[in-house]
Every structure is written in structure tokens, then in C-alpha cells.
Coordinates of C-alpha atoms in Angstrom, one line a residue:
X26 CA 2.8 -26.2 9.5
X27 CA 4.2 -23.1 10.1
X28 CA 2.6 -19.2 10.3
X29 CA 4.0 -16.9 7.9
X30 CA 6.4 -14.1 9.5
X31 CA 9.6 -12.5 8.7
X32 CA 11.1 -14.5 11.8
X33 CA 10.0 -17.8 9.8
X34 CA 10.5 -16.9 6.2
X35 CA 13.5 -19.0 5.5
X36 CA 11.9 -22.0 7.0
X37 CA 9.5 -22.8 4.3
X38 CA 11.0 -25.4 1.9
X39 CA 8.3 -25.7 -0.3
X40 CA 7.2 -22.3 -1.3
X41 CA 9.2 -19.6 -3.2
X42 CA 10.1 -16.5 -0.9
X43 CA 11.4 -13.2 -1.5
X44 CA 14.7 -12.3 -2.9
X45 CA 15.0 -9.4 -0.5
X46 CA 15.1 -8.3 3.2
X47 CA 11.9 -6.5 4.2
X48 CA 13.3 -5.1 6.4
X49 CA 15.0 -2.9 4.3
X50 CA 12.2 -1.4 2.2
X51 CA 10.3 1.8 2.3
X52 CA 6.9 3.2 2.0
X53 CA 6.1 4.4 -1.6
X54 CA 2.0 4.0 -2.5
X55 CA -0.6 3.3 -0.3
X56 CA -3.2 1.5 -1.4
X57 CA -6.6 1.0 -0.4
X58 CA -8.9 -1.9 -0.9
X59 CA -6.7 -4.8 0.3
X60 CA -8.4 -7.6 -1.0
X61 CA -7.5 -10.6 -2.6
X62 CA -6.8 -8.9 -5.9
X63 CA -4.5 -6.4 -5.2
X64 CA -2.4 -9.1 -3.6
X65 CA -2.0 -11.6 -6.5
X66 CA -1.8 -8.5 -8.9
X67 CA -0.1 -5.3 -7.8
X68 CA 1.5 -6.6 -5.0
X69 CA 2.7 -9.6 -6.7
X70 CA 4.7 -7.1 -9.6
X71 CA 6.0 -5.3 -6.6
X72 CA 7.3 -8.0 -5.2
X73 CA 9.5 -9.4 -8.4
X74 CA 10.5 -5.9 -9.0
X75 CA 11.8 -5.7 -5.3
X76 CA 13.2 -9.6 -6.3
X77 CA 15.5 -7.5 -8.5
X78 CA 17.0 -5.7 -5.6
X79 CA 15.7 -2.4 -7.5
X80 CA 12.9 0.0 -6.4
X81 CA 13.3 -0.7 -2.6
X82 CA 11.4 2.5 -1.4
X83 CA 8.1 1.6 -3.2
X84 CA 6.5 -0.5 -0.7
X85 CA 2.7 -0.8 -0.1
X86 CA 1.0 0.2 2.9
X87 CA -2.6 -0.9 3.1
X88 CA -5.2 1.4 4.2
X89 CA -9.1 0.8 4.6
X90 CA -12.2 2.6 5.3
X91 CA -14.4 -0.3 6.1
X92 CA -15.2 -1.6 9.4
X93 CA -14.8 -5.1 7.4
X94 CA -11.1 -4.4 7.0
X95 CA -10.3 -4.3 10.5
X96 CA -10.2 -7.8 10.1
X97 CA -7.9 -8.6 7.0
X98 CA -5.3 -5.9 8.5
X99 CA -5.2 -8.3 11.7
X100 CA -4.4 -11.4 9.7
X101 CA -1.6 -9.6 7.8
X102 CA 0.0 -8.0 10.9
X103 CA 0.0 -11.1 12.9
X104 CA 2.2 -12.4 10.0
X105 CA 4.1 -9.3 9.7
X106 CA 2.6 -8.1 6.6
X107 CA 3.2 -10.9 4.3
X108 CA 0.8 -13.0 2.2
X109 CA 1.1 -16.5 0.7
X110 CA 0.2 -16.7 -3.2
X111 CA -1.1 -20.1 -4.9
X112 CA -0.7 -20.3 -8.5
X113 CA -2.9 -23.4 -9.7
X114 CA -3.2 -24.9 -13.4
X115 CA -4.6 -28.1 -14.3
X116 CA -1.8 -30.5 -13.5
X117 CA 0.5 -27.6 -11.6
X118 CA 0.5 -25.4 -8.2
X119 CA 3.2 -23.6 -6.7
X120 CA 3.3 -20.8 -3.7
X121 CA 4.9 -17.9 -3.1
X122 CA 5.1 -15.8 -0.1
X123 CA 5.5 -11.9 -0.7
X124 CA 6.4 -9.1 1.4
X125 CA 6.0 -6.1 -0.5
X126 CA 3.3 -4.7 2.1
X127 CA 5.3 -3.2 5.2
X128 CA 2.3 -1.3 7.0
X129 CA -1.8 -1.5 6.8
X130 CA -4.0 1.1 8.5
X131 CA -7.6 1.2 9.0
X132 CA -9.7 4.0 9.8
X133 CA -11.6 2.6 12.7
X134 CA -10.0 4.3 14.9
X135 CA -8.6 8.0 15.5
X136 CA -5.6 6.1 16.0
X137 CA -5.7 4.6 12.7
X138 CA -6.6 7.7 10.7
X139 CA -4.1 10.0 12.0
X140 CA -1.4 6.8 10.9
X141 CA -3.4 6.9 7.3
X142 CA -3.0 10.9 7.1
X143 CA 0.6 10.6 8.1
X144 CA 1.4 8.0 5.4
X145 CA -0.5 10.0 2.9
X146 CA 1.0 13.5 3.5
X147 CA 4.3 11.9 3.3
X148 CA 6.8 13.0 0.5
X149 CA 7.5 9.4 0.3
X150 CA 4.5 8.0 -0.6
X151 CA 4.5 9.7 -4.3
X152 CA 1.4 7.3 -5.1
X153 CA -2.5 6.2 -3.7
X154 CA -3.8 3.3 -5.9
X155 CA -6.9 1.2 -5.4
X156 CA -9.4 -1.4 -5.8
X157 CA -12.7 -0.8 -4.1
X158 CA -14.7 -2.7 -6.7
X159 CA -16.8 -1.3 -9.1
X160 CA -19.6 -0.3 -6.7
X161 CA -16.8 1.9 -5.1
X162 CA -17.2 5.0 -7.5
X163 CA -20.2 6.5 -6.6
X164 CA -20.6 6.2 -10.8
X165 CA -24.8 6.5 -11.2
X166 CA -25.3 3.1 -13.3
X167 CA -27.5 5.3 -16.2
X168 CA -25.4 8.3 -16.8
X169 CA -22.3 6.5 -15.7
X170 CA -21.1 9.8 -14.4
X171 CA -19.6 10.7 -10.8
X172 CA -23.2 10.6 -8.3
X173 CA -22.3 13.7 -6.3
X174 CA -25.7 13.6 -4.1
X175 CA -24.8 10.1 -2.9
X176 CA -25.2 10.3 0.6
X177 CA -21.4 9.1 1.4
X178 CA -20.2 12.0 -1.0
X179 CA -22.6 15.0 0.5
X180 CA -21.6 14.0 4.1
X181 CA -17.6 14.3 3.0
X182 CA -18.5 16.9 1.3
X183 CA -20.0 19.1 4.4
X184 CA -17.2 17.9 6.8
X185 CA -14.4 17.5 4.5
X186 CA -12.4 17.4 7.5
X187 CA -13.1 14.3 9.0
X188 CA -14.0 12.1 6.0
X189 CA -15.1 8.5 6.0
X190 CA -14.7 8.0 1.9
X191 CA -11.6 6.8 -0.1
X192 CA -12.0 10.5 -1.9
X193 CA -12.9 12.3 1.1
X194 CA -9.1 11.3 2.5
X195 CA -7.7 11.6 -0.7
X196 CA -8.7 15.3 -0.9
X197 CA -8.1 15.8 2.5
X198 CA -4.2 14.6 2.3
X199 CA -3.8 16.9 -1.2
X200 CA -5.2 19.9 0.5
X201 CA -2.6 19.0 3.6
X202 CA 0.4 18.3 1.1
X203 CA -0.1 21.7 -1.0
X204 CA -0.4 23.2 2.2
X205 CA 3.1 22.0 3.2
X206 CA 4.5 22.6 0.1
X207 CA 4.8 18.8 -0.4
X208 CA 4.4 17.3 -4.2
X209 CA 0.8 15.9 -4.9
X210 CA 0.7 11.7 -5.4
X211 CA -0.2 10.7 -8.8
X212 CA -3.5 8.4 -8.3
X213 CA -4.2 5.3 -9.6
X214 CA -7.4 2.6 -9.9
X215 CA -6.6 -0.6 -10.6
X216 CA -10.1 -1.6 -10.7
X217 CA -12.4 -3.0 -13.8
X218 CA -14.0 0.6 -15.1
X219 CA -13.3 2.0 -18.3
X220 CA -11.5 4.8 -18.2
X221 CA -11.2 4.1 -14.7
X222 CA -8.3 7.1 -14.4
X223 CA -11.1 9.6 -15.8
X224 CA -13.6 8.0 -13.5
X225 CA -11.3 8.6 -10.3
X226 CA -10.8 11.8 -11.5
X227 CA -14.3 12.7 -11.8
X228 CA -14.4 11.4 -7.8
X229 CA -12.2 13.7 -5.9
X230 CA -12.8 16.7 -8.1
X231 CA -16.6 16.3 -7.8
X232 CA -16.1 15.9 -4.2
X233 CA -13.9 18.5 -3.8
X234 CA -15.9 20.8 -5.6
X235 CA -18.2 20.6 -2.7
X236 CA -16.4 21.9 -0.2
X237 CA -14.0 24.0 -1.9
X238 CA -14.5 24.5 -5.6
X239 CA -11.0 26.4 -6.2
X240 CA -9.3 23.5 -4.7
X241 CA -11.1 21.2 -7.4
X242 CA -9.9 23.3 -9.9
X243 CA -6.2 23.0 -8.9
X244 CA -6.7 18.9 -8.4
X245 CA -7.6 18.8 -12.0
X246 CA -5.0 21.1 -13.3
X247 CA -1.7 19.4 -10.8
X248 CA -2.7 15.8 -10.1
X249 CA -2.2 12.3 -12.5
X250 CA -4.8 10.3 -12.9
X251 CA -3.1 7.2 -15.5
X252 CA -5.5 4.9 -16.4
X253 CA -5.2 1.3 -16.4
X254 CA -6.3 -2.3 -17.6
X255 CA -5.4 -5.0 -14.5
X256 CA -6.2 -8.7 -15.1
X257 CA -5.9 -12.1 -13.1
X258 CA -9.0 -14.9 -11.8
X259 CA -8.9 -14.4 -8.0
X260 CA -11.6 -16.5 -5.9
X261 CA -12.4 -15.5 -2.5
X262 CA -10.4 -17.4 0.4
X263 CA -12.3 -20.5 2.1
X264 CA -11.1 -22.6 4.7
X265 CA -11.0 -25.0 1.2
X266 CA -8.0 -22.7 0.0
X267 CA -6.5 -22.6 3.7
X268 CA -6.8 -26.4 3.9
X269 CA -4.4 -26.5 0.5
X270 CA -1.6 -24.3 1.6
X271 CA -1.4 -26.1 5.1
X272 CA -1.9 -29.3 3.1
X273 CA 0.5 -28.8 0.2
X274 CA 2.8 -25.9 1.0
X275 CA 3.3 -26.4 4.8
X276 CA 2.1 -23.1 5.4
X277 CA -0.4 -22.2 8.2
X278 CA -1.9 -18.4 6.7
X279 CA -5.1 -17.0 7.8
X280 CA -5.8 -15.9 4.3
X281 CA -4.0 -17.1 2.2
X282 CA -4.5 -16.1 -2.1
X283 CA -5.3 -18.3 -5.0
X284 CA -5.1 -17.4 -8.4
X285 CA -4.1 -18.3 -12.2
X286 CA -1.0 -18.2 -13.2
X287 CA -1.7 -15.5 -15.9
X288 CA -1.6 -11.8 -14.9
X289 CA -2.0 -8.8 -17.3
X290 CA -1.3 -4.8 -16.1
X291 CA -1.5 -2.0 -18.8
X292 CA -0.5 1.4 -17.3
X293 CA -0.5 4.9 -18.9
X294 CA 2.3 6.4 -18.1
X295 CA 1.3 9.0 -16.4
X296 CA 3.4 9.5 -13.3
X297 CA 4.8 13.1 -12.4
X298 CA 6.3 12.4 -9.4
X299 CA 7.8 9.0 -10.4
X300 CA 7.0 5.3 -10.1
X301 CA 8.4 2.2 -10.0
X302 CA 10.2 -0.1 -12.7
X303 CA 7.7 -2.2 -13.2
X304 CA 8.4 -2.6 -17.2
X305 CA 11.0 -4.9 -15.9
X306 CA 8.6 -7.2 -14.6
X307 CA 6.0 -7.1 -17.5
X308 CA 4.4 -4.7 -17.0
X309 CA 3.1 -2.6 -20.2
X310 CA 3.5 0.8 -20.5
X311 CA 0.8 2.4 -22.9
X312 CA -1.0 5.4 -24.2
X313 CA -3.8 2.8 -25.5
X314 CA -4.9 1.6 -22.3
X315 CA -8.7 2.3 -23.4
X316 CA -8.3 -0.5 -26.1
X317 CA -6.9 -3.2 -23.9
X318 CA -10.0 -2.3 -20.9
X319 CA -12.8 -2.1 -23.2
X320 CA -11.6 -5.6 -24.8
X321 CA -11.1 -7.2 -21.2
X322 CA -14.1 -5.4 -19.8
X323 CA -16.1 -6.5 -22.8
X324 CA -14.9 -10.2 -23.5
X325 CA -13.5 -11.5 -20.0
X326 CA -16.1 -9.6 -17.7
X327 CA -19.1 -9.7 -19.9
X328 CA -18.0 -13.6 -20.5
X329 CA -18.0 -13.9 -16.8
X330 CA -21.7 -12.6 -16.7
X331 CA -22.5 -14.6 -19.7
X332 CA -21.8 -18.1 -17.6
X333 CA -22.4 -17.0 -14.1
X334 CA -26.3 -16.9 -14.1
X335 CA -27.3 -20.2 -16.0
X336 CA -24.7 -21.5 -14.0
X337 CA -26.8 -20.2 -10.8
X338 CA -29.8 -21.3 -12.4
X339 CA -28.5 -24.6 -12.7
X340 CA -27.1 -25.1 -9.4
X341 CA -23.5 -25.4 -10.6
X342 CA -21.5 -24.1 -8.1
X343 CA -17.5 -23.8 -9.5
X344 CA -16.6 -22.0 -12.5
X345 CA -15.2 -24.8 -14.0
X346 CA -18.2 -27.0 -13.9
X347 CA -20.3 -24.3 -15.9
X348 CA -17.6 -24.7 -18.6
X349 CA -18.0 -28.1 -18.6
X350 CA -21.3 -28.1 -19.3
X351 CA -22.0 -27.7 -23.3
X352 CA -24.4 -25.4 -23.3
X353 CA -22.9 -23.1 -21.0
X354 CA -19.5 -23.0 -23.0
X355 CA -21.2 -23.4 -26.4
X356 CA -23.6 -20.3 -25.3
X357 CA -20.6 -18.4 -24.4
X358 CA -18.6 -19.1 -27.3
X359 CA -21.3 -17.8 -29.4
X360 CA -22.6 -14.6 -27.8
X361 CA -18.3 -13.8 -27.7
X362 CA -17.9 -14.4 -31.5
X363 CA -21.2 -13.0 -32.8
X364 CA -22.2 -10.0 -30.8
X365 CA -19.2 -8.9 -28.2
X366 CA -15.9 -9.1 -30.4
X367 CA -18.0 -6.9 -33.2
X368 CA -17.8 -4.2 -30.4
X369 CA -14.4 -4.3 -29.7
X370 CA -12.1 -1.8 -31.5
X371 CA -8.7 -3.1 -32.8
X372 CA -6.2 -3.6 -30.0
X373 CA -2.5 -3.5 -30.2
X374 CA -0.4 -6.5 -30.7
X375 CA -4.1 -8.4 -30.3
X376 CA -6.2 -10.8 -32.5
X377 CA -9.2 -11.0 -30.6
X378 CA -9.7 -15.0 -31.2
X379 CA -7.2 -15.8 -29.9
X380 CA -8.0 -13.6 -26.5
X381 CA -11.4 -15.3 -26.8
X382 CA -9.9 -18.5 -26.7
X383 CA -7.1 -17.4 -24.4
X384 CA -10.5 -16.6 -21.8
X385 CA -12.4 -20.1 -22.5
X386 CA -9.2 -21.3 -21.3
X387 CA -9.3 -19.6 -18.2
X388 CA -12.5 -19.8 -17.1
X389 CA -12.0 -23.7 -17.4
X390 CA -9.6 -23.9 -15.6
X391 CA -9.8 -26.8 -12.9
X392 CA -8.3 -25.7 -10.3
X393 CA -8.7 -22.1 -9.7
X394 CA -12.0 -22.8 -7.2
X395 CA -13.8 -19.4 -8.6
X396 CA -17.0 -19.3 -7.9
X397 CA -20.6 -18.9 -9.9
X398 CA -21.7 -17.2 -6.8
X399 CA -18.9 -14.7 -7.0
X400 CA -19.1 -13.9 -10.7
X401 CA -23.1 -13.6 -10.0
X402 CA -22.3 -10.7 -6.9
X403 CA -23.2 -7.1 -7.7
X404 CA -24.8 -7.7 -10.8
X405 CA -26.7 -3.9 -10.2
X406 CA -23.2 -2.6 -10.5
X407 CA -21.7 -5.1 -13.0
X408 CA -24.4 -4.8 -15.9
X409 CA -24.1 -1.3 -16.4
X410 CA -20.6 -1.7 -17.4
X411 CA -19.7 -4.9 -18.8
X412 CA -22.9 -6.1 -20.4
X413 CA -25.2 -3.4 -21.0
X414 CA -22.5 -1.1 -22.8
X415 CA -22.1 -3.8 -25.4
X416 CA -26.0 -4.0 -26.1
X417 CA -26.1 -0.1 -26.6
X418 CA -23.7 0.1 -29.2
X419 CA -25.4 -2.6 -31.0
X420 CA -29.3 -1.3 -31.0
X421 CA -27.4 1.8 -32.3
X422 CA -26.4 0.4 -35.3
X423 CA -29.2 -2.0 -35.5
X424 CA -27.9 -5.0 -35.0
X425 CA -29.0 -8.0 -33.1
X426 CA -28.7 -8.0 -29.4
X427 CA -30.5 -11.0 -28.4
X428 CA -27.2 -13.4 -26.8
X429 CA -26.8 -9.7 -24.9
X430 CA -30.0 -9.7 -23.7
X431 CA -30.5 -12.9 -22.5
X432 CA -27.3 -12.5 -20.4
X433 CA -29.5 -9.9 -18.6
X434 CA -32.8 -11.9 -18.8
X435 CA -30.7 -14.8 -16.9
X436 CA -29.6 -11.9 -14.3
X437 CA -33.3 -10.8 -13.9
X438 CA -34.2 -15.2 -13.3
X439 CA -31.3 -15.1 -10.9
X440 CA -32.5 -11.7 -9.1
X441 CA -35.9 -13.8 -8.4
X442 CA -33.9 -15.7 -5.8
X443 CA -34.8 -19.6 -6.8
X444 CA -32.5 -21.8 -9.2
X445 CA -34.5 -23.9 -11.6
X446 CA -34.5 -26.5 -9.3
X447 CA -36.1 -24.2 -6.4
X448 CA -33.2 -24.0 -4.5
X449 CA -32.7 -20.7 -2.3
X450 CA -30.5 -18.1 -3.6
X451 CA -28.9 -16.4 -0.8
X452 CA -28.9 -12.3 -1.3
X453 CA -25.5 -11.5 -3.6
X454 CA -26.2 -7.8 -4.1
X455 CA -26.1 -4.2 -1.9
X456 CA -29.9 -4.4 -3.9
X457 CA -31.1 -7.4 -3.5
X458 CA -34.3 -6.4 -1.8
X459 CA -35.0 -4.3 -4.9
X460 CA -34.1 -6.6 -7.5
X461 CA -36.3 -9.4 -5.8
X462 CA -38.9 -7.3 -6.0
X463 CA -38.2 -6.0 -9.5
X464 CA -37.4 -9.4 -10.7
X465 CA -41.0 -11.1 -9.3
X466 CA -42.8 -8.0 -11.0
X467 CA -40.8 -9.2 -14.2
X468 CA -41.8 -12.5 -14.3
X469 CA -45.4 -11.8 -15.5
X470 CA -44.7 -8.3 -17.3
X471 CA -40.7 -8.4 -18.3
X472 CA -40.4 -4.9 -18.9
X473 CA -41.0 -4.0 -15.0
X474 CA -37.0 -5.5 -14.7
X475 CA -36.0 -2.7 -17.3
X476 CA -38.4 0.0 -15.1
X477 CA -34.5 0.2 -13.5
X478 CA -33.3 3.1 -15.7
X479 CA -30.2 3.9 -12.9
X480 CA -29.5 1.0 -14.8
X481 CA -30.9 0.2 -18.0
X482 CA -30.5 3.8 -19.0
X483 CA -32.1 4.8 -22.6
X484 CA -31.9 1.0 -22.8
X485 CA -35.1 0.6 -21.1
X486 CA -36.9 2.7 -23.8
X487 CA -35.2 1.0 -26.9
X488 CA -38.5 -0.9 -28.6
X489 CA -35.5 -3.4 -30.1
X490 CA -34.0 -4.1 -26.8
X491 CA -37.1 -4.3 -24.5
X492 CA -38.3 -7.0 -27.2
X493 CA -35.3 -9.3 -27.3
X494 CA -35.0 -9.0 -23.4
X495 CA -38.8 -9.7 -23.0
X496 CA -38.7 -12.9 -25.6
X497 CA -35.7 -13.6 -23.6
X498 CA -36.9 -13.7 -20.0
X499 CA -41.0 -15.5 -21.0
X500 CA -38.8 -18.1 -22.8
X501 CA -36.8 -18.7 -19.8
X502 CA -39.5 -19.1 -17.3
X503 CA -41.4 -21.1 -20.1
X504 CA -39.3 -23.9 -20.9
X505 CA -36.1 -23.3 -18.2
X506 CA -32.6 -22.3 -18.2
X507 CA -31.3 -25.4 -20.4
X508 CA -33.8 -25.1 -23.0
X509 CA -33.5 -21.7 -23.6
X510 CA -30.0 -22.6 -23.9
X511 CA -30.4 -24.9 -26.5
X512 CA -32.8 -22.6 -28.8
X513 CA -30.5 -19.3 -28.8
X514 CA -27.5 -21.7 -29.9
X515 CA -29.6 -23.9 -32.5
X516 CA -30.6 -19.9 -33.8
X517 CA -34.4 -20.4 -33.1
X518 CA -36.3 -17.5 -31.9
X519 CA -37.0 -17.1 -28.1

């Protein structure tokens, strides 16, 4: 076994490595949220475009805010930066190490933010992207709309010159850049929100409109926000996936990515002060983004919820296993064809069965090691926008809603922290406490789960909704995960 570094990079014989000298790229975007994601996704695109020998003054640098990311920048700088990527199918796995990551600063220390605020006031670095989940947005889960009295934001806000958010160091570096005469970045999410350009957008002018509300108004009217739709199944890293690569590739990295072999980035192009080629590396370039999100959002995200919690229930522990099990799959397949794909709008260059069978394909996929647990994490965040959306539109128009709200009656079983069995479910959201609570409330009197309105919304007061979701939740705790299973697909009333 050998550690990944630039000193050992033509060592490896059985992993693919880049077709460039690091050594000879530049800074171009910082990104923050380093996680396994943005390596198997953006990073990866960056790296075959660098393979090309074009675009060599885009490089990443990392940046994070969390104390948490002290540790993943260690990792990466002991092996100068680089990453090892395993692409696994049934049958097929191959590795990759990439480089397109020259530099990763944290926060933690003044040290580390004055490095960050350099990078960012840069006229090289002409972009900031992210991932930072979700729950990263400061988004209130009923309006959906930027949460400007969140405690983070407020404490930005009233000492904008020391913040501790993503958009608090954003604003700060804009303010610093206009004041220097320098060219604002275009910013851009790569995370699962629709709209997620808007949504960033909505996050640094709302924040900066605390501090300095003319300021806000010049963000929205000189700064690109580009939405876009980013796609590829990425587990967390075990010492499971650091056993492969050691195992299999020769290659001894402290954290290492797994992933499928299929990725998917749609991009509005929306980029003032430039951006990389990535259309040579497949990356599409469109001013339809909104259709591709909502049907990924909708279909693979809201399929993800649709199997993650009977899978909990059940004790089934990879997401491969729920697939295998016929109720799962069948349950899925149903609520997909029936009640999601009749709420997603025409999509370029799309038929939507064959993305809905493109998905089941994925999700059973053998070797990718995803985990229920991980699809079952930050459900409080996750319902709001990939479930619950999809339920709305269809009370609206009277139709029926009851796959819908089973998915969030299985949620609600899940939040009550047993499987069926009576195994312990180990807190998997920043609400747990609440939910737990909420959830045992729930099991005599369902409604008390919808009592949430930060995230049922009008939801909660919908006589339609709050009667499938009740029929939904006694009929699990009545006869069990399975069974209900077996009445929703047999068409039988719950």
C-alpha cells in the first residue's frame, strides 16, 4: 500500500491518475463544503477537464466553516490535496486519483480565515460554489423562504466583520472586492434545492441587508447566481470503503470516495466573469435547469425517502437490500408511477420512465454501500423539499396523496426511534429530540406529528392530507411496516 501524494502519484499501477502536473494549476473557485460529494462530482469534472490540458487556472480550493472540517482538510493535506475516487457497478470497480484541489482552508483559526479572505478577494478566484446540505440555507421549512432571524444569520448580521457563516464571508469578500475595484465571483450551489441559485441569492442579500441594506441592493443588481441540478449516489466513507482501496487498488487514503459510475450536472449559464469548459466534459449547459431539479428532486430524492424508512423499520441496513426486498421496490415503483411522475412537468430530451427505471437501477445497485441510515438523516430538512412539495400540488388539484403520505407516516414511525423489531434507532437528525417527542405524541393522536407547521406548512391544515397521513400512520403501528406495505400496493385502504 501506498499514501496518496504528488511525490507517489506515478507509483500506483492500478488506479487511473491525472493527465496533468498539479503543480502547474491555479486557483479559480473556492468551494466550501468539502465533502464526499463535491469530490466525486465537481471535482471529478474538473479533473477531466484539466485531463484535457485546458482550463489550468480553475483549480478548487476548499474552504470550511465547521470545526468538523478541520479534520477532512488534514487528511487531504497530508496527501497533498488529492483524493482517490471508486467507481463500483455490479460486476466492475475502478479508481481514480484526482488533483484538482490545490489548497483547503478552514476557519478555525485567524490564521485560516485571513488565508480564506485572501483566496476570496482574489481576481483569480472568479467563482465560490458549494454544498453545505440542505439544512445549510437557513430556508424556514413552511415558507421555504430565506430565515433571516436564525440566530447564525442575526449574529453575521450585527458583526458582519468577523462572520462565522458561508454568507457572512461571502458578503464580507464582495464588500472587500468592490472596495478594491476587483470583479464580483459569480456564485454557485451545487446542492439539492430547487431553484437553489434563487435560494443562495435570497441568503447573502437577506444577510446583507442586515448590516448594510445598499450593499444588498448592489449584490442583487452585479452578482450571478446560475442555478443548477448536480447528481451522483455518494455513501459516506467507512473504514469498509478504506479496507477496498488498500485491498483492491493498493492505495492507503484516509478517506477515500465511493460512488456510481453515473454523474449528471445541469448549469445555467450564468457566469459574468467566466468559467470553465466544462461542456467538454458533459457537462449541460441550460436555461431549463428548474425542469431537470424538480424531476431529480422529485423522483430520485423523494424515491430515496420513499425506501429509506421501511427500510429502517425493517432493520435493513444497505440500500441495496431494501431494493431487494419486494415490497420495498414494488412500493416504490408504485408511488413513482402513480403520484410523483404526475407532478413532474415535461423535461427536455427526457421520458420520465425511463429516468424512473434509470433510478430503480441505481438505488439497486450492489455495490455502492449507501446507506438506509444515510438516506433516513435530516428528514426535518429533507421532507419539506422532496416529499412534501409533491403532496401539495396534489391536494391542490384533488388528487390522491396517500403513497405521499405514507412516505411521511413511515418518517413520523422512524422519528419514534424503535424499528419494528424494537431495535434502537440512534439520533439521525439536528431535531431529533423534537421529533421523538412529536413522533410518541403521534402514535396515539397522528395529527400531533403534523402540529410541525415549520414543516408541514398549510399541509397540516388540509382535511384530505391530515386524513390519508392519519390512516397511514394507525395502520402502521396497527399491523407493522410490512403489512402496511402490502395493503397500499394490493390498493386496499389504510
Amino acid at each position: 500500500m501506498t499514501k496518496p501524494s504528488r511525490a507517489t502519484l506515478k507509483s500506483f499501477a492500478k488506479v487511473h491518475k491525472p493527465g496533468y502536473d498539479p503543480a502547474e494549476l491555479r486557483p479559480g473557485i473556492v468551494h466550501f463544503g468539502v465533502g464526499n460529494f463535491h469530490r466525486a462530482h465537481q471535482a471529478v469534472y474538473l479533473d477531466d477537464l484539466f485531463g484535457l490540458g485546458l482550463d489550468h487556472d480553475w483549480a478548487l480550493v476548499g474552504a470550511g466553516v465547521r470545526k468538523s472540517d478541520d479534520a477532512m482538510r488534514d487528511i487531504l493535506k497530508a496527501q497533498d490535496w488529492l483524493t482517490t475516487i471508486v467507481d463500483q457497478e455490479a460486476g466492475h470497480s475502478e479508481a481514480r486519483i484526482t488533483a484538482s484541489m490545490i489548497d483547503y482552508v478552514t476557519i478555525s483559526t485567524d490564521e485560516g480565515r485571513k488565508a480564506l479572505m485572501y483566496y476570496l478577494t482574489s481576481p483569480d478566484i472568479r467563482i465560490v460554489s458549494m454544498t453545505i446540505t440542505e439544512g445549510g440555507y437557513y430556508i424556514d421549512p413552511a415558507s421555504q423562504y430565506f430565515d433571516a432571524a436564525h440566530p447564525d444569520i442575526i449574529d453575521d448580521g450585527a458583526h458582519p466583520e468577523k462572520p462565522k457563516t458561508v454568507f457572512g464571508l461571502i458578503v464580507q469578500a464582495l464588500k472587500l472586492r468592490k472596495a478594491a475595484g476587483v470583479e464580483p465571483f459569480t456564485i454557485m450551489s451545487c446542492d439539492n434545492i430547487p431553484g437553489n441559485g434563487h435560494v443562495t441569492e435570497d441568503a447573502v442579500v437577506g444577510l446583507a441587508k442586515l448590516s448594510d441594506p445598499k450593499f444588498a441592493d448592489w449584490i442583487s443588481a452585479n452578482v450571478a447566481f446560475p442555478n443548477s441540478m448536480v447528481d451522483r449516489i455518494t455513501p459516506a466513507t467507512s473504514a469498509r470503503e478504506r479496507e477496498i482501496a488498500a485491498r483492491d487498488f493498493d492505495v492507503e487514503d484516509g478517506w477515500p470516495v465511493f460512488c456510481e459510475s453515473f454523474k449528471q450536472w445541469v448549469v445555467e449559464d450564468n457566469f459574468p466573469n467566466g468559467r470553465p469548459a466544462l461542456h467538454k466534459v458533459g457537462v449541460t449547459f441550460s436555461d431549463q435547469v428548474g425542469a431537470y431539479e424538480l424531476m431529480k428532486i422529485r423522483i430520485l430524492n423523494g424515491g430515496h425517502a420513499a425506501i429509506a424508512y421501511p427500510g429502517g423499520l425493517l432493520d435493513i441496513h444497505f440500500v441495496h437490500e431494501a431494493m431487494e426486498h419486494p415490497l420495498i421496490r414494488r412500493y416504490l415503483e408504485k408511488l413513482t408511477r402513480d403520484e410523483i411522475i404526475p407532478e413532474v412537468p415535461p423535461v427536455p430530451n427526457t421520458v420520465l420512465e425511463d429516468y424512473r427505471i434509470l433510478i430503480d437501477k441505481r438505488f439497486a445497485n450492489p455495490s455502492i454501500g449507501d446507506t438506509i441510515r444515510r438516506l433516513c438523516l435530516d428528514g426535518s430538512n429533507r421532507q419539506p423539499k422532496f416529499i412534501l412539495p409533491t403532496a401539495s400540488d396534489r391536494v391542490a388539484k384533488g388528487a390522491s396523496v396517500t403513497g405521499l403520505a405514507l412516505v411521511s407516516a413511515f418518517w413520523c414511525r422512524y422519528c419514534y426511534g424503535t424499528t419494528d423489531s424494537g431495535a434502537i434507532i440512534e439520533p439521525n437528525d439536528p431535531s431529533w429530540p423534537r421529533l421523538v417527542k412529536q413522533a410518541a405524541l403521534a402514535k396515539d393522536e397522528p395529527a400531533k406529528w403534523l402540529e410541525m407547521e415549520d414543516v408541514f406548512g398549510h399541509l397540516a391544515a388540509n382535511p384530505a392530507y391530515v386524513a390519508a397521513f392519519s390512516s397511514a400512520l394507525k395502520r402502521i403501528w396497527q399491523d407493522g411496516t410490512a403489512k402496511t406495505l402490502e395493503l397500499y400496493l394490493a390498493g386496499e385502504s389504510l
